[in-house]
Tab-separated table of N, CA and C in Angstrom:
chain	number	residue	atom	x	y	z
X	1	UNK	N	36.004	139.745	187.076
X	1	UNK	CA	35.462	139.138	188.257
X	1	UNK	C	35.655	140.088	189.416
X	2	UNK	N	34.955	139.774	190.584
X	2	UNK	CA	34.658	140.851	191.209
X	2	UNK	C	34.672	140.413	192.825
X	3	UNK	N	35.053	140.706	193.537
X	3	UNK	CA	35.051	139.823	195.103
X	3	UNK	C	35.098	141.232	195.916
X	4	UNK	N	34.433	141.137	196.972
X	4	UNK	CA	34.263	142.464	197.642
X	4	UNK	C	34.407	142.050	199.806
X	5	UNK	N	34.897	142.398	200.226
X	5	UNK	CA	35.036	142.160	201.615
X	5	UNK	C	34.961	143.214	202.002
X	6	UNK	N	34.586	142.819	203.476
X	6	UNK	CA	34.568	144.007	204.664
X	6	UNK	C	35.918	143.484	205.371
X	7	UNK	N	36.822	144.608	205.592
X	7	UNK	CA	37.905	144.456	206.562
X	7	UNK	C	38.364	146.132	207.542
X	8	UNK	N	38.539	145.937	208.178
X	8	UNK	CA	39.245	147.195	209.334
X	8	UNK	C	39.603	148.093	208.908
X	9	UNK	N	39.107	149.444	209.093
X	9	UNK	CA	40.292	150.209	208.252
X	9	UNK	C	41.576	150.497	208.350
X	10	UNK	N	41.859	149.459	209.234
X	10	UNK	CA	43.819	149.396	209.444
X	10	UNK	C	44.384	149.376	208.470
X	11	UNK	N	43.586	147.665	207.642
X	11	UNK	CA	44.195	147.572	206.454
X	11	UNK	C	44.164	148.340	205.015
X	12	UNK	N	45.320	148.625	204.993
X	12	UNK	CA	45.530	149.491	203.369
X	12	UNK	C	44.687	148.347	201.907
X	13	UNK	N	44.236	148.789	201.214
X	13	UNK	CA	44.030	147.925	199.964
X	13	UNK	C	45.018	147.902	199.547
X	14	UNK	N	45.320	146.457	198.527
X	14	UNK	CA	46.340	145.746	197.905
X	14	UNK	C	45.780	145.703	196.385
X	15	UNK	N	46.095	147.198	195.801
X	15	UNK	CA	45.817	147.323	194.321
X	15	UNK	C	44.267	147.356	193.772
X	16	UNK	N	43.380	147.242	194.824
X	16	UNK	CA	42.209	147.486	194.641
X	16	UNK	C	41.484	148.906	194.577
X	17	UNK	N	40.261	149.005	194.318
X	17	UNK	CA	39.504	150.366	194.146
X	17	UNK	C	38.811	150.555	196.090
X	18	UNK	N	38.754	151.521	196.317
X	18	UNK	CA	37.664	151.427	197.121
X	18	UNK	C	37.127	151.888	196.604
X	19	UNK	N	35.544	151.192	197.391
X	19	UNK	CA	34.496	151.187	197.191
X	19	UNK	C	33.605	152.660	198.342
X	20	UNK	N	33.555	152.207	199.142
X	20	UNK	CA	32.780	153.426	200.330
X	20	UNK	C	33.173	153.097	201.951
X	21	UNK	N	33.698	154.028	201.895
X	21	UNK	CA	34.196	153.910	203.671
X	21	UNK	C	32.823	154.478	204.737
X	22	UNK	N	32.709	153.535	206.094
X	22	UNK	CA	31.873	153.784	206.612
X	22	UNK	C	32.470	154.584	207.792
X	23	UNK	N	31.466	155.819	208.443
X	23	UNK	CA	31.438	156.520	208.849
X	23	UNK	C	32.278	156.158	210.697
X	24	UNK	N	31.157	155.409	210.800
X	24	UNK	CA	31.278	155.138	211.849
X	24	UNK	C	32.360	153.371	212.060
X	25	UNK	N	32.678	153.630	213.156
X	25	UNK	CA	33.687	151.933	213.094
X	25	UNK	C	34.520	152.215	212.363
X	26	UNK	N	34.590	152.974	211.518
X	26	UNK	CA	36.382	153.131	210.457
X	26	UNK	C	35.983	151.632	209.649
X	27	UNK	N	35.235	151.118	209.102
X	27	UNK	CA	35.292	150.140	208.223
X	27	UNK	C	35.195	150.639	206.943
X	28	UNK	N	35.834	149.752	205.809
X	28	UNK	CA	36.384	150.265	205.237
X	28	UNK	C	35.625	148.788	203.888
X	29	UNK	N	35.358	149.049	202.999
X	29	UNK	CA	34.660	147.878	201.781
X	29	UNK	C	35.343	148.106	200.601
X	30	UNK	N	36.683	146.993	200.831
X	30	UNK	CA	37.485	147.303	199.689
X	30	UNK	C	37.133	146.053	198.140
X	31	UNK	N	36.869	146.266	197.353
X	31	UNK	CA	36.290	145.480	196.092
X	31	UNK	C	37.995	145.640	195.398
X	32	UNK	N	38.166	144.694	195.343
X	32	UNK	CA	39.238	144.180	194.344
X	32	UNK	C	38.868	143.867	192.950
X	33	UNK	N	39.098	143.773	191.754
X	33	UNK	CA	38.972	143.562	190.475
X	33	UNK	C	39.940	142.562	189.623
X	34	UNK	N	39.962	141.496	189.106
X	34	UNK	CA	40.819	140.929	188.839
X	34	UNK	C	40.543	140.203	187.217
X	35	UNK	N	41.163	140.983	186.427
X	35	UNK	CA	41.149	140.608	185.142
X	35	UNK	C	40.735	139.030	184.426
X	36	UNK	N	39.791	138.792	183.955
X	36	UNK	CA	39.562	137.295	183.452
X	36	UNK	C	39.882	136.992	182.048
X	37	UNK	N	40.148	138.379	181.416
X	37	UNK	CA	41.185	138.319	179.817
X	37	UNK	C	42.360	137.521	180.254
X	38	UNK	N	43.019	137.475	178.487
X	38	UNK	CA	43.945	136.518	178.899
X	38	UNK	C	45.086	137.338	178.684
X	39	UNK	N	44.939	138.664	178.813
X	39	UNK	CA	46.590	139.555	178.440
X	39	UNK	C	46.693	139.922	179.818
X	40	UNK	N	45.998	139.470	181.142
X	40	UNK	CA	46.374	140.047	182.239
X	40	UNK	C	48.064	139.805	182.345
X	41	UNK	N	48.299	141.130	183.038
X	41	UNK	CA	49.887	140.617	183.446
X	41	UNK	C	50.849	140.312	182.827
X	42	UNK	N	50.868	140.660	181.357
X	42	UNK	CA	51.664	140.506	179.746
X	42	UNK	C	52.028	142.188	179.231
X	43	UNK	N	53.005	142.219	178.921
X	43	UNK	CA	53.692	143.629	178.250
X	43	UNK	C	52.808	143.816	177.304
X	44	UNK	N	53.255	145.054	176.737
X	44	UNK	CA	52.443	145.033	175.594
X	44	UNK	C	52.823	144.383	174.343
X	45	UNK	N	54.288	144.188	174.372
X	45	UNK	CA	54.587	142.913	173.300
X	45	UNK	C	53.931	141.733	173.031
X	46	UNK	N	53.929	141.199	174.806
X	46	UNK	CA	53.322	139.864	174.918
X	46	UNK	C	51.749	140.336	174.406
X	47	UNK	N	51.277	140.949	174.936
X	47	UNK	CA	49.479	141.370	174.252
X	47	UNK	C	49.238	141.105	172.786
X	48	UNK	N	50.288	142.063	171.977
X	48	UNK	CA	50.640	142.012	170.827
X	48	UNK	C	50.746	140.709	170.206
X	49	UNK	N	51.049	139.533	170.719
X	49	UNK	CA	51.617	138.334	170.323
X	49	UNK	C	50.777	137.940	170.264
X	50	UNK	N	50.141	137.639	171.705
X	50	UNK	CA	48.969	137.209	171.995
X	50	UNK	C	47.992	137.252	170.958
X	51	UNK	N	47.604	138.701	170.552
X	51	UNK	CA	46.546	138.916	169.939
X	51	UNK	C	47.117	138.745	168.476
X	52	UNK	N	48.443	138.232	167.892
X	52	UNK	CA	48.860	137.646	166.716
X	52	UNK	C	48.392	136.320	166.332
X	53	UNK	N	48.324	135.682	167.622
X	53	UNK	CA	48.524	134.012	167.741
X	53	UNK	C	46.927	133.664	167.672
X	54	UNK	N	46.293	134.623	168.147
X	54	UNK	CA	44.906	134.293	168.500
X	54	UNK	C	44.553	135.169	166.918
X	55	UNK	N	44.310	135.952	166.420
X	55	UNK	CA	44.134	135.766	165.164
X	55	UNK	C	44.639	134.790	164.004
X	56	UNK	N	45.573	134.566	164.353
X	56	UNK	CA	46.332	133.652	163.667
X	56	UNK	C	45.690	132.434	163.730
X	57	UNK	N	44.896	132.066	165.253
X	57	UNK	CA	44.367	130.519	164.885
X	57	UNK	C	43.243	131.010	164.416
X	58	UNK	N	41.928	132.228	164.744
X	58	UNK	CA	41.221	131.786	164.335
X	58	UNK	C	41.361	132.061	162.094
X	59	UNK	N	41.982	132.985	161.738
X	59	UNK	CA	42.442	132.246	160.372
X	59	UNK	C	42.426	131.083	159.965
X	60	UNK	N	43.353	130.506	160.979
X	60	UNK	CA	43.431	128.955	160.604
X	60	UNK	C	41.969	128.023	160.791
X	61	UNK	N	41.210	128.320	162.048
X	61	UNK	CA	39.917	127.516	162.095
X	61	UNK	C	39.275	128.019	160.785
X	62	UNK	N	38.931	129.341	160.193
X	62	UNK	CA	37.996	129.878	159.354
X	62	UNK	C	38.714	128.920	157.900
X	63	UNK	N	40.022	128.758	157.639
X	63	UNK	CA	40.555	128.322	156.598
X	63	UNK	C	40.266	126.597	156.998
X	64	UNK	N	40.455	126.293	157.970
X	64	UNK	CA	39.799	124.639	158.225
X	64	UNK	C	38.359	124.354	157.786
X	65	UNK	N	37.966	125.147	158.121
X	65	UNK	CA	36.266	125.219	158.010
X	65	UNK	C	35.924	125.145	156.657
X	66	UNK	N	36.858	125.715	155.658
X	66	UNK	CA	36.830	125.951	154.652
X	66	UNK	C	36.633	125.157	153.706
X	67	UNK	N	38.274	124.417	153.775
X	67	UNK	CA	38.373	123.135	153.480
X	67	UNK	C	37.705	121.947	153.440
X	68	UNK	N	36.984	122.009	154.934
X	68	UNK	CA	36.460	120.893	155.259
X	68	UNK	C	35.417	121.061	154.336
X	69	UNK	N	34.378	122.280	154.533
X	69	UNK	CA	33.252	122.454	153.383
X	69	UNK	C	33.498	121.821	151.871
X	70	UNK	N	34.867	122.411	151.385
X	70	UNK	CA	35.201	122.167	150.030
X	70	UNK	C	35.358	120.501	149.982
X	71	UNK	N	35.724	119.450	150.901
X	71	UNK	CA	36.024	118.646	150.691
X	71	UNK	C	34.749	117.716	150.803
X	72	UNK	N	34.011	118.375	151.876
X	72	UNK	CA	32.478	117.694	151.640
X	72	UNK	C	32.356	117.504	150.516
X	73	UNK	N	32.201	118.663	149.995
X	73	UNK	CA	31.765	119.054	148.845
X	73	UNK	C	31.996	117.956	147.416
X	74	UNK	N	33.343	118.257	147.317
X	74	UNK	CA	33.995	117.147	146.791
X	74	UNK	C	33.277	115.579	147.221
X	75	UNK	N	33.447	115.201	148.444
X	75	UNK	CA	33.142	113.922	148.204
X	75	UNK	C	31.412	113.358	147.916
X	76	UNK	N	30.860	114.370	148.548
X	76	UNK	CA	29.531	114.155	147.931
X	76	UNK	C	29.167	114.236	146.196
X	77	UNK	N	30.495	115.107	145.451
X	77	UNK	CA	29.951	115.015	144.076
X	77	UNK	C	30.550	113.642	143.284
X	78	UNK	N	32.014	113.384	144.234
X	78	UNK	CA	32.584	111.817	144.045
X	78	UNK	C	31.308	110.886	143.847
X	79	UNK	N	30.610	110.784	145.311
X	79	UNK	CA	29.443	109.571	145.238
X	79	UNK	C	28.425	110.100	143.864
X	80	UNK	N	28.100	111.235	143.975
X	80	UNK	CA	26.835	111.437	142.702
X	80	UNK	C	27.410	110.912	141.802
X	81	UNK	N	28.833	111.087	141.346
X	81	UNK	CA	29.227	110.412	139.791
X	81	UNK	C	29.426	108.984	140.042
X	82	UNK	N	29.868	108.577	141.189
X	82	UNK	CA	29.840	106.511	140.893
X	82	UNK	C	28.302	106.431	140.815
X	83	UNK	N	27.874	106.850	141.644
X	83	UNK	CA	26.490	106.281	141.512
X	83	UNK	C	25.761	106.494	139.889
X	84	UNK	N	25.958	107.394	139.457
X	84	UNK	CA	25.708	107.756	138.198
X	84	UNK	C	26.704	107.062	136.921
X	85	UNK	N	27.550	106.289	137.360
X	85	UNK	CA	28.184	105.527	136.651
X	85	UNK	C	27.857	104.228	136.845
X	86	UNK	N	27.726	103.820	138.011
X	86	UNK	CA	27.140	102.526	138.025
X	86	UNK	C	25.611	102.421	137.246
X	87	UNK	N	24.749	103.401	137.604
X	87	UNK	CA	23.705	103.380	136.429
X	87	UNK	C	23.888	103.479	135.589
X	88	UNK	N	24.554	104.027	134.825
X	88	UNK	CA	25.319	104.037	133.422
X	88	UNK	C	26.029	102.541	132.903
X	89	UNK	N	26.496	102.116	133.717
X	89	UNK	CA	27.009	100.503	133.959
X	89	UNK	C	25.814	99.489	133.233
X	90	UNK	N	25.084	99.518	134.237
X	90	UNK	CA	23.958	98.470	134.188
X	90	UNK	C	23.170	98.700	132.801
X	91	UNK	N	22.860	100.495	132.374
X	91	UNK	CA	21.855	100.427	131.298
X	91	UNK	C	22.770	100.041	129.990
X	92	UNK	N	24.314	99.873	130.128
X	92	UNK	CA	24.576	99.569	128.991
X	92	UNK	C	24.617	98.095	128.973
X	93	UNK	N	25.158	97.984	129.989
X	93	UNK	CA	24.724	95.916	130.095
X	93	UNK	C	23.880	95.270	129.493
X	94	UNK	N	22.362	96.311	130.409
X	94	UNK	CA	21.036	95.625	129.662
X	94	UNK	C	20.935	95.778	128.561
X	95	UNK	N	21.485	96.872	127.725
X	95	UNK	CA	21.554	96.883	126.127
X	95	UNK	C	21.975	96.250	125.906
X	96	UNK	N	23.773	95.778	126.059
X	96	UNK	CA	24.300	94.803	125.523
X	96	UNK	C	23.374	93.735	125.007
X	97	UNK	N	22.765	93.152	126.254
X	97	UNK	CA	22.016	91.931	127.060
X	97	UNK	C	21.206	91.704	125.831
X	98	UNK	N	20.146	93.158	125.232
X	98	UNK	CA	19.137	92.851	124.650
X	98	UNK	C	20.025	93.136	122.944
X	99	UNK	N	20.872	93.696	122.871
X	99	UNK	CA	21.204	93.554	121.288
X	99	UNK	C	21.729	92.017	121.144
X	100	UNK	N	22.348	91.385	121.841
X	100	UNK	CA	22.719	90.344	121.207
X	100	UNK	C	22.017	89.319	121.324
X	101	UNK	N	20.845	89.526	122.048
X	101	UNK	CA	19.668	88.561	122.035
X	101	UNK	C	18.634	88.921	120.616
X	102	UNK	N	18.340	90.145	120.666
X	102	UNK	CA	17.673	90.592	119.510
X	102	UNK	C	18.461	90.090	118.197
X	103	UNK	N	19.699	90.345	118.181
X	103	UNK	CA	20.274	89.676	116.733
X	103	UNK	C	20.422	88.948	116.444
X	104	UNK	N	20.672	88.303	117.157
X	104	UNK	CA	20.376	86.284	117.481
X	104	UNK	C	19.308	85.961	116.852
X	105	UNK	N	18.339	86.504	117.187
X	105	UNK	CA	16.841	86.253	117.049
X	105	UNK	C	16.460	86.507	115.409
X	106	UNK	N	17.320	87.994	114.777
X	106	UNK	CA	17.019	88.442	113.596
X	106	UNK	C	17.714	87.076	112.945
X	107	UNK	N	18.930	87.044	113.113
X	107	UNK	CA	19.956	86.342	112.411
X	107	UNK	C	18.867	84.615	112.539
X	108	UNK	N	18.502	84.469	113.181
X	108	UNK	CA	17.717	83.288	112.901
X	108	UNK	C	16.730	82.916	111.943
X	109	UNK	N	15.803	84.075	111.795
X	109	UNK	CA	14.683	84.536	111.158
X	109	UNK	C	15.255	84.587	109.711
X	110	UNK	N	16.396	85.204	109.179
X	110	UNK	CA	16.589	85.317	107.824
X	110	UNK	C	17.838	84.537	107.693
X	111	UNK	N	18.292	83.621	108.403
X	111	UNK	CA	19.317	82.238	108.013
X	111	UNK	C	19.056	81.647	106.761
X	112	UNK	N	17.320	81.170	107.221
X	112	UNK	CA	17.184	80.350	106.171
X	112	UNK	C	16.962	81.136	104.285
X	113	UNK	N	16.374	82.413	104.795
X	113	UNK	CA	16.203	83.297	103.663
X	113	UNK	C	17.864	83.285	103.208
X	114	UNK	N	18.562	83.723	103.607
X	114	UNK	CA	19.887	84.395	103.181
X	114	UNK	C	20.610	82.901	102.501
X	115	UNK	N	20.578	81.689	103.418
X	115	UNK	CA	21.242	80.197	102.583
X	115	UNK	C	20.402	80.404	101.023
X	116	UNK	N	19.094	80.504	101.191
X	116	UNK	CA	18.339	80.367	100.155
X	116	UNK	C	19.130	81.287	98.657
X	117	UNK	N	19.194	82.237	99.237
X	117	UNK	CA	19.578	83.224	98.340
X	117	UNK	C	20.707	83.373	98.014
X	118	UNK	N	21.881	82.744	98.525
X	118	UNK	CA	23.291	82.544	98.349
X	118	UNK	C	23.023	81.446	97.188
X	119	UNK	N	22.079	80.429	97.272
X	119	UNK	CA	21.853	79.127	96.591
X	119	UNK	C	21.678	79.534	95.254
X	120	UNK	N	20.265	80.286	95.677
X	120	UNK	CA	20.479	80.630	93.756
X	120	UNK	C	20.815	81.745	93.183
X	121	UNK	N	21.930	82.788	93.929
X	121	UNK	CA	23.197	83.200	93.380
X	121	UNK	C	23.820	82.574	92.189
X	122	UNK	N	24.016	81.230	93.544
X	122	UNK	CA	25.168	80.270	92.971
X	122	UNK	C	24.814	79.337	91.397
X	123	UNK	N	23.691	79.363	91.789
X	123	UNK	CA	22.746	78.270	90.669
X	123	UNK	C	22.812	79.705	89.396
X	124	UNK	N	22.474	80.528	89.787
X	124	UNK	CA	22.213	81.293	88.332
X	124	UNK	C	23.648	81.734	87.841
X	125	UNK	N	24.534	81.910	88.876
X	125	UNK	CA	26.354	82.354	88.279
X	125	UNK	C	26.366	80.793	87.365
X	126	UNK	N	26.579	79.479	87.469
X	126	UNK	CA	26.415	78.718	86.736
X	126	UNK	C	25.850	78.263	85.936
X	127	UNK	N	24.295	78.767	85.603
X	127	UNK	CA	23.581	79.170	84.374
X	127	UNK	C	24.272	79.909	83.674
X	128	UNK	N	24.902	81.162	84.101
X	128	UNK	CA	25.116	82.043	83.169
X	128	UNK	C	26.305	81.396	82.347
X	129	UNK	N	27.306	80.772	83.337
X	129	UNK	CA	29.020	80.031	82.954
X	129	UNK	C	28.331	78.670	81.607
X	130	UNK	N	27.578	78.438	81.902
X	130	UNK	CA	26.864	77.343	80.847
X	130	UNK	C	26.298	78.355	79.895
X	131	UNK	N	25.705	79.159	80.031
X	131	UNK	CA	25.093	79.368	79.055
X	131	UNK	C	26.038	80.525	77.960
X	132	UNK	N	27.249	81.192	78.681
X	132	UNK	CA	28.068	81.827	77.592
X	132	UNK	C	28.820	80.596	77.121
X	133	UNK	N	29.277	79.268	77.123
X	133	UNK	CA	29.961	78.317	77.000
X	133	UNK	C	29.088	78.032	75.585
X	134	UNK	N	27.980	77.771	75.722
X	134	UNK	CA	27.083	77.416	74.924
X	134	UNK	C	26.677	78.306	73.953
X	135	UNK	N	27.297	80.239	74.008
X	135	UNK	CA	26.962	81.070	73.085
X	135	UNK	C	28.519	80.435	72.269
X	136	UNK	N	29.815	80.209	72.741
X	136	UNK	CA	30.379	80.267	71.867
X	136	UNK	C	30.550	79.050	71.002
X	137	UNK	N	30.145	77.767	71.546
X	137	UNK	CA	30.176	77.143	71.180
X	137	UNK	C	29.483	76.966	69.629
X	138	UNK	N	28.108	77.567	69.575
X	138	UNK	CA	27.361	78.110	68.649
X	138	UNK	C	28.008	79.093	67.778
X	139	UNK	N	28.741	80.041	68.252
X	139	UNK	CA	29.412	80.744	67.752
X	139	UNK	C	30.310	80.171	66.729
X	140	UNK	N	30.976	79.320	67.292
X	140	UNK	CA	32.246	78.214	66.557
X	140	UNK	C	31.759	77.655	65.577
X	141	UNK	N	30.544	76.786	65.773
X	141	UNK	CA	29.593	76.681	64.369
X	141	UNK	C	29.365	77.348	63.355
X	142	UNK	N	28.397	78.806	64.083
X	142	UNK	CA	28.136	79.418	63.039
X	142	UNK	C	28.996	79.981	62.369
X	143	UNK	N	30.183	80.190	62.779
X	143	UNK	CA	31.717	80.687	62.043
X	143	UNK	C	31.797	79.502	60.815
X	144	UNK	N	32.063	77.664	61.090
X	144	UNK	CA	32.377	76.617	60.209
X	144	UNK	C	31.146	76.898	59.520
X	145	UNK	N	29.836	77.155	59.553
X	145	UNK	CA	28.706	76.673	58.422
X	145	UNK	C	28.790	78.243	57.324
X	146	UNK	N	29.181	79.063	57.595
X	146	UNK	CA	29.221	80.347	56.779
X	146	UNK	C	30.687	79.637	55.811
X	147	UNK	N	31.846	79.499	56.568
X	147	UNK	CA	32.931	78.747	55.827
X	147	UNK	C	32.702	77.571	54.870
X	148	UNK	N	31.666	76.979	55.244
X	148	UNK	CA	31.649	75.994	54.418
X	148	UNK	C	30.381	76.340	53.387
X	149	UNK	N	29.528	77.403	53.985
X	149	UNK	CA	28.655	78.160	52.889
X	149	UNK	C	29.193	78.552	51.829
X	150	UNK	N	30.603	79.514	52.136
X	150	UNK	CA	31.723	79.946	51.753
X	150	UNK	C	32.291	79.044	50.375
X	151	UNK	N	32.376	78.322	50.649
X	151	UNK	CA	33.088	77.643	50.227
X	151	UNK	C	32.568	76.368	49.078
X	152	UNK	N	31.007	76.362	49.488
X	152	UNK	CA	30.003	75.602	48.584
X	152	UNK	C	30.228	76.419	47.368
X	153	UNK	N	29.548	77.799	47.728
X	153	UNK	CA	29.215	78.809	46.661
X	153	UNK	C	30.549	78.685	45.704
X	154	UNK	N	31.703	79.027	45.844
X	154	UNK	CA	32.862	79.156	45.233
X	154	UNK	C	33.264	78.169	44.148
């Protein structure tokens, strides 16, 4: 920054530059200069620090920034997967929904077929229980009529 006055040339400048002394009148246009950095008036340690601390935050903003990106990031892929799970949700529902309606439906359709067919399972396993009953029974016979064939002849 920069501020410039006309004063007398009595007065000495106070750490300023001059600028151009006028000839006549002894006036004198002293421009002062006054630092708007922020190491004005700091050692060079303090500068040093300064310019530690101030790298140091912006590190820290660039590493905030960072984060914050990554965490967007993150939570926007959070929502893509519920949302993609809740659709996943529902289409298995509606399957559910429709298999056990559909089997319902099969299981109705061949009830009466399947009683049917258990029936005469059952009816022909008891044909068969009668009808080996009835081979041996014959059997038992034809064993006594050979014996007593047997036994004519003799």
């Amino acid at each position: 920054m920069s501020y410039s006055t006309t004063a007398p040339a009595a007065r000495a400048p106070l750490g300023g530059r001059v600028g151009s002394a006028a000839t006549s009148g002894r006036m004198l246009k002293i421009v002062t200069e006054m630092s708007s950095g922020r190491n004005s008036g700091l050692s060079p340690f303090g500068q040093n620090a300064a310019s530690t601390i101030r790298d140091s935050r912006e590190r820290e903003k660039k590493e905030m920034s960072d984060l914050n990106d990554r965490l967007a990031s993150y939570i926007e892929k959070v929502r893509f997967l519920e949302a993609q799970n809740r659709k996943l949700a529902a289409d298995l529902e509606n399957l559910r929904g429709k298999w056990g309606k559909d089997t319902h439906m099969i299981k109705q359709m061949f009830e009466t077929e399947l009683s049917s067919a258990q029936k005469l399972v059952d009816d022909t396993n008891q044909q068969r229980k009668e009808a080996e009953e009835s081979i041996k029974k014959m059997m038992n016979e034809l064993a006594d009529v050979r014996r007593k064939s047997v036994d004519a002849t003799e």
